[in-house]
mmCIF file of C-alpha atoms in Angstrom:
data_model
loop_
_atom_site.group_PDB
_atom_site.id
_atom_site.type_symbol
_atom_site.label_atom_id
_atom_site.label_comp_id
_atom_site.label_asym_id
_atom_site.label_seq_id
_atom_site.Cartn_x
_atom_site.Cartn_y
_atom_site.Cartn_z
ATOM 1 C CA GLY A 1 73.634 74.552 -5.298
ATOM 2 C CA GLU A 2 75.270 73.500 -8.517
ATOM 3 C CA ASN A 3 75.452 69.846 -9.544
ATOM 4 C CA VAL A 4 77.821 68.717 -12.281
ATOM 5 C CA GLU A 5 77.455 65.277 -13.835
ATOM 6 C CA GLN A 6 80.134 63.797 -16.065
ATOM 7 C CA HIS A 7 79.990 60.858 -18.466
ATOM 8 C CA PRO A 8 81.404 58.400 -19.167
ATOM 9 C CA SER A 9 83.389 57.446 -16.078
ATOM 10 C CA THR A 10 85.802 55.396 -18.180
ATOM 11 C CA LEU A 11 86.640 55.619 -21.850
ATOM 12 C CA SER A 12 88.988 53.554 -24.004
ATOM 13 C CA VAL A 13 89.863 54.569 -27.538
ATOM 14 C CA GLN A 14 92.350 53.441 -30.147
ATOM 15 C CA GLU A 15 95.236 55.765 -30.836
ATOM 16 C CA GLY A 16 94.247 58.211 -33.544
ATOM 17 C CA ASP A 17 90.536 58.031 -32.775
ATOM 18 C CA SER A 18 88.527 60.809 -31.165
ATOM 19 C CA ALA A 19 87.339 60.956 -27.565
ATOM 20 C CA VAL A 20 84.332 62.860 -26.275
ATOM 21 C CA ILE A 21 83.500 63.540 -22.633
ATOM 22 C CA LYS A 22 80.218 65.154 -21.667
ATOM 23 C CA CYS A 23 79.122 67.154 -18.644
ATOM 24 C CA THR A 24 75.844 68.648 -17.556
ATOM 25 C CA TYR A 25 75.257 71.299 -14.934
ATOM 26 C CA SER A 26 72.187 72.397 -13.050
ATOM 27 C CA ASP A 27 72.710 76.074 -12.194
ATOM 28 C CA SER A 28 71.864 78.219 -15.184
ATOM 29 C CA ALA A 29 73.803 81.087 -13.590
ATOM 30 C CA SER A 30 77.100 79.187 -13.870
ATOM 31 C CA ASN A 31 79.174 80.936 -16.471
ATOM 32 C CA TYR A 32 82.678 79.506 -16.622
ATOM 33 C CA PHE A 33 83.560 75.929 -17.493
ATOM 34 C CA PRO A 34 87.162 74.697 -17.278
ATOM 35 C CA TRP A 35 88.495 71.233 -18.034
ATOM 36 C CA TYR A 36 91.353 69.691 -16.098
ATOM 37 C CA LYS A 37 93.620 66.770 -16.937
ATOM 38 C CA GLN A 38 95.127 64.764 -14.123
ATOM 39 C CA GLU A 39 97.854 62.260 -14.856
ATOM 40 C CA LEU A 40 98.533 59.522 -12.354
ATOM 41 C CA GLY A 41 100.038 60.921 -9.180
ATOM 42 C CA LYS A 42 100.057 64.488 -10.473
ATOM 43 C CA ARG A 43 98.052 67.635 -9.966
ATOM 44 C CA PRO A 44 95.007 68.498 -12.076
ATOM 45 C CA GLN A 45 96.076 70.870 -14.823
ATOM 46 C CA LEU A 46 93.894 73.194 -16.818
ATOM 47 C CA ILE A 47 93.776 72.173 -20.472
ATOM 48 C CA ILE A 48 90.998 74.327 -21.882
ATOM 49 C CA ASP A 49 88.147 76.479 -20.660
ATOM 50 C CA ILE A 50 85.084 78.199 -22.048
ATOM 51 C CA ARG A 51 82.986 81.121 -20.920
ATOM 52 C CA SER A 52 79.240 81.288 -21.187
ATOM 53 C CA ASN A 53 79.259 83.862 -23.969
ATOM 54 C CA VAL A 54 81.105 81.461 -26.275
ATOM 55 C CA GLY A 55 79.721 78.330 -27.900
ATOM 56 C CA GLU A 56 82.944 76.626 -28.920
ATOM 57 C CA LYS A 57 86.657 76.939 -28.331
ATOM 58 C CA LYS A 58 89.484 75.000 -29.896
ATOM 59 C CA ASP A 59 93.146 74.556 -29.040
ATOM 60 C CA GLN A 60 94.986 72.252 -31.432
ATOM 61 C CA ARG A 61 93.576 68.750 -30.875
ATOM 62 C CA ILE A 62 91.315 69.802 -28.020
ATOM 63 C CA ALA A 63 87.977 71.531 -28.307
ATOM 64 C CA VAL A 64 85.168 72.353 -25.932
ATOM 65 C CA THR A 65 81.553 73.077 -26.827
ATOM 66 C CA LEU A 66 78.926 74.680 -24.633
ATOM 67 C CA ASN A 67 75.150 74.557 -24.976
ATOM 68 C CA LYS A 68 73.756 76.990 -22.430
ATOM 69 C CA THR A 69 70.151 76.214 -23.213
ATOM 70 C CA ALA A 70 70.615 72.524 -22.541
ATOM 71 C CA LYS A 71 73.158 73.195 -19.785
ATOM 72 C CA HIS A 72 75.770 70.843 -21.079
ATOM 73 C CA PHE A 73 79.334 71.120 -22.291
ATOM 74 C CA SER A 74 81.679 68.633 -23.878
ATOM 75 C CA LEU A 75 85.378 68.016 -24.347
ATOM 76 C CA HIS A 76 86.542 66.698 -27.692
ATOM 77 C CA ILE A 77 90.007 65.268 -28.239
ATOM 78 C CA THR A 78 90.914 64.393 -31.803
ATOM 79 C CA GLU A 79 93.766 62.223 -33.069
ATOM 80 C CA THR A 80 94.296 60.816 -29.593
ATOM 81 C CA GLN A 81 97.785 59.834 -28.485
ATOM 82 C CA PRO A 82 98.947 57.584 -25.625
ATOM 83 C CA GLU A 83 100.000 60.651 -23.641
ATOM 84 C CA ASP A 84 96.366 61.759 -23.604
ATOM 85 C CA SER A 85 95.689 58.904 -21.185
ATOM 86 C CA ALA A 86 94.656 60.503 -17.890
ATOM 87 C CA VAL A 87 91.648 61.421 -15.793
ATOM 88 C CA TYR A 88 89.715 64.406 -17.090
ATOM 89 C CA PHE A 89 87.519 66.594 -14.896
ATOM 90 C CA CYS A 90 84.972 69.130 -15.973
ATOM 91 C CA ALA A 91 83.937 71.968 -13.686
ATOM 92 C CA ALA A 92 81.426 74.773 -13.486
ATOM 93 C CA GLU A 93 81.946 78.042 -11.674
ATOM 94 C CA ASN A 94 78.903 79.770 -10.238
ATOM 95 C CA THR A 95 78.430 83.464 -9.593
ATOM 96 C CA GLY A 96 79.807 82.958 -6.089
ATOM 97 C CA ASN A 97 83.151 82.007 -7.624
ATOM 98 C CA GLN A 98 82.753 78.478 -6.321
ATOM 99 C CA PHE A 99 83.762 75.555 -8.514
ATOM 100 C CA TYR A 100 81.843 72.305 -8.777
ATOM 101 C CA PHE A 101 83.615 69.360 -10.363
ATOM 102 C CA GLY A 102 82.397 66.319 -12.201
ATOM 103 C CA THR A 103 83.445 62.907 -10.926
ATOM 104 C CA GLY A 104 86.050 62.463 -13.636
ATOM 105 C CA THR A 105 86.559 60.363 -16.756
ATOM 106 C CA SER A 106 89.447 57.940 -16.950
ATOM 107 C CA LEU A 107 90.625 57.996 -20.558
ATOM 108 C CA THR A 108 92.857 55.229 -21.883
ATOM 109 C CA VAL A 109 94.363 55.553 -25.349
ATOM 110 C CA ILE A 110 95.381 52.163 -26.680
ATOM 111 C CA PRO A 111 98.484 52.238 -28.911
ATOM 112 C CA LYS B 1 106.953 81.753 -11.265
ATOM 113 C CA ALA B 2 106.566 79.089 -8.613
ATOM 114 C CA GLY B 3 103.355 77.101 -8.616
ATOM 115 C CA VAL B 4 101.097 76.216 -5.734
ATOM 116 C CA THR B 5 103.141 74.467 -3.055
ATOM 117 C CA GLN B 6 101.697 72.031 -0.562
ATOM 118 C CA THR B 7 103.327 70.418 2.451
ATOM 119 C CA PRO B 8 103.663 67.739 3.531
ATOM 120 C CA ARG B 9 103.280 65.618 0.412
ATOM 121 C CA TYR B 10 102.648 62.371 2.263
ATOM 122 C CA LEU B 11 101.635 61.587 5.801
ATOM 123 C CA ILE B 12 100.204 58.774 7.844
ATOM 124 C CA LYS B 13 98.100 59.429 10.900
ATOM 125 C CA THR B 14 96.203 57.329 13.409
ATOM 126 C CA ARG B 15 92.482 57.504 13.977
ATOM 127 C CA GLY B 16 91.609 60.197 16.482
ATOM 128 C CA GLN B 17 94.662 62.305 15.757
ATOM 129 C CA GLN B 18 94.598 65.667 14.068
ATOM 130 C CA VAL B 19 96.501 66.904 11.045
ATOM 131 C CA THR B 20 97.459 70.285 9.602
ATOM 132 C CA LEU B 21 98.208 70.757 5.916
ATOM 133 C CA SER B 22 99.849 73.813 4.449
ATOM 134 C CA CYS B 23 99.468 75.589 1.130
ATOM 135 C CA SER B 24 101.434 78.446 -0.417
ATOM 136 C CA PRO B 25 99.614 79.971 -3.382
ATOM 137 C CA ILE B 26 101.117 81.320 -6.558
ATOM 138 C CA SER B 27 102.635 84.725 -5.943
ATOM 139 C CA GLY B 28 99.966 87.393 -6.399
ATOM 140 C CA HIS B 29 97.079 84.997 -5.937
ATOM 141 C CA ARG B 30 94.811 85.989 -3.088
ATOM 142 C CA SER B 31 92.306 83.176 -3.077
ATOM 143 C CA VAL B 32 93.018 79.702 -1.784
ATOM 144 C CA SER B 33 90.566 76.837 -1.949
ATOM 145 C CA TRP B 34 90.825 73.278 -0.682
ATOM 146 C CA TYR B 35 89.485 70.069 -2.174
ATOM 147 C CA GLN B 36 89.333 66.477 -1.048
ATOM 148 C CA GLN B 37 89.916 63.901 -3.777
ATOM 149 C CA THR B 38 88.923 60.276 -3.337
ATOM 150 C CA PRO B 39 88.538 57.572 -6.011
ATOM 151 C CA GLY B 40 84.791 57.301 -5.675
ATOM 152 C CA GLN B 41 83.852 60.922 -5.003
ATOM 153 C CA GLY B 42 86.075 62.887 -7.307
ATOM 154 C CA LEU B 43 86.954 66.425 -6.253
ATOM 155 C CA GLN B 44 84.913 67.627 -3.313
ATOM 156 C CA PHE B 45 85.071 71.299 -2.353
ATOM 157 C CA LEU B 46 86.035 71.952 1.258
ATOM 158 C CA PHE B 47 86.332 75.728 1.583
ATOM 159 C CA GLU B 48 87.751 78.851 0.031
ATOM 160 C CA TYR B 49 89.616 81.717 1.661
ATOM 161 C CA PHE B 50 90.194 85.214 0.406
ATOM 162 C CA SER B 51 91.842 88.018 2.372
ATOM 163 C CA GLU B 52 91.986 85.845 5.478
ATOM 164 C CA THR B 53 88.220 85.271 5.382
ATOM 165 C CA GLN B 54 86.358 82.101 4.573
ATOM 166 C CA ARG B 55 84.164 82.983 1.623
ATOM 167 C CA ASN B 56 82.695 79.638 0.646
ATOM 168 C CA LYS B 57 82.275 76.363 2.447
ATOM 169 C CA GLY B 58 81.437 72.890 1.218
ATOM 170 C CA ASN B 59 79.448 70.176 2.932
ATOM 171 C CA PHE B 60 82.042 68.785 5.303
ATOM 172 C CA PRO B 61 81.727 68.337 9.076
ATOM 173 C CA GLY B 62 83.152 70.842 11.499
ATOM 174 C CA ARG B 63 86.199 68.633 12.010
ATOM 175 C CA PHE B 64 87.504 70.200 8.827
ATOM 176 C CA SER B 65 88.658 73.760 9.273
ATOM 177 C CA GLY B 66 91.046 76.173 7.683
ATOM 178 C CA ARG B 67 92.539 79.583 7.822
ATOM 179 C CA GLN B 68 94.442 82.016 5.672
ATOM 180 C CA PHE B 69 97.265 84.280 6.695
ATOM 181 C CA SER B 70 98.012 87.825 5.628
ATOM 182 C CA ASN B 71 100.535 86.568 3.057
ATOM 183 C CA SER B 72 97.751 84.427 1.485
ATOM 184 C CA ARG B 73 99.279 81.173 2.694
ATOM 185 C CA SER B 74 96.642 78.806 3.987
ATOM 186 C CA GLU B 75 96.366 75.867 6.311
ATOM 187 C CA MET B 76 93.667 73.302 6.735
ATOM 188 C CA ASN B 77 93.163 71.202 9.814
ATOM 189 C CA VAL B 78 91.301 67.971 10.337
ATOM 190 C CA SER B 79 90.638 66.952 13.913
ATOM 191 C CA THR B 80 89.626 63.572 15.288
ATOM 192 C CA LEU B 81 90.686 61.784 12.136
ATOM 193 C CA GLU B 82 88.566 58.962 10.776
ATOM 194 C CA LEU B 83 89.541 56.209 8.360
ATOM 195 C CA GLY B 84 87.305 57.826 5.730
ATOM 196 C CA ASP B 85 89.410 60.968 5.800
ATOM 197 C CA SER B 86 92.130 59.138 3.885
ATOM 198 C CA ALA B 87 92.393 61.064 0.643
ATOM 199 C CA LEU B 88 94.425 63.414 -1.489
ATOM 200 C CA TYR B 89 93.927 66.972 -0.287
ATOM 201 C CA LEU B 90 94.408 69.509 -3.023
ATOM 202 C CA CYS B 91 94.920 73.193 -2.623
ATOM 203 C CA ALA B 92 94.206 75.602 -5.463
ATOM 204 C CA SER B 93 94.884 79.279 -5.843
ATOM 205 C CA SER B 94 93.466 81.979 -8.065
ATOM 206 C CA ARG B 95 94.181 85.605 -8.691
ATOM 207 C CA ASP B 96 91.125 87.621 -7.949
ATOM 208 C CA PRO B 97 87.863 86.100 -6.889
ATOM 209 C CA SER B 98 86.728 89.486 -5.652
ATOM 210 C CA ARG B 99 85.244 90.024 -9.106
ATOM 211 C CA GLN B 100 82.024 88.686 -7.715
ATOM 212 C CA GLY B 101 79.785 87.528 -10.465
ATOM 213 C CA ASN B 102 82.544 87.733 -13.039
ATOM 214 C CA SER B 103 83.539 84.325 -14.216
ATOM 215 C CA GLY B 104 86.741 82.969 -15.568
ATOM 216 C CA ASN B 105 88.648 82.956 -12.342
ATOM 217 C CA THR B 106 91.055 80.184 -13.289
ATOM 218 C CA ILE B 107 92.259 78.067 -10.410
ATOM 219 C CA TYR B 108 95.621 76.320 -10.307
ATOM 220 C CA PHE B 109 96.216 73.227 -8.229
ATOM 221 C CA GLY B 110 99.110 72.137 -6.078
ATOM 222 C CA GLU B 111 100.467 68.598 -6.106
ATOM 223 C CA GLY B 112 98.415 67.712 -3.068
ATOM 224 C CA SER B 113 98.955 66.117 0.299
ATOM 225 C CA TRP B 114 98.309 62.393 0.506
ATOM 226 C CA LEU B 115 96.794 61.597 3.887
ATOM 227 C CA THR B 116 96.431 58.028 5.079
ATOM 228 C CA VAL B 117 94.555 57.377 8.300
ATOM 229 C CA VAL B 118 95.198 53.997 9.926
#
């Protein structure tokens, strides 16, 4: 089955700096990669996603890149703000429509 | 449009008891999946239901079971509760996983049910 690894597990950045979270996956047939943000005590919410036929996608301060050959994808947050503090999860969907999640990255943005 | 609704939000059970959690998906969504979230293990997939049939199953013991009704609402049951079952149980729904092999089937999570086993 698919195995998704996520790094780092914790990340602290100064407000205004950039944050990068990286994930690798094992199943080359996986073809959809969403990112979720989970604030304390709340549900995971989709913030951005990318399909396997795209190498990069950007939405304001958030961007995701995908390298299919290397089987890794990354989340980039620029100009971080305190409200970006949360746990971020990457996921990979295989051809069986099953999602596999990374173990999460706890991001802290220091004002 | 109402989101994914889970009940109850919080519950405390004793070891050996059983528990049933309920999930109402977003209107029009036919797939419901369940996840267990713990601090050390992240989001672990339990199972997925579509059209009242279990389509995918994670690596959890048989004490964990679920079902889906004709209106797409789903329940999961855990029997003979153990202390290690204490977790946040998240339900997620999606529109159309029947597009087998077609990706991009975005899933939306409910707020979860916090289960504490004492």
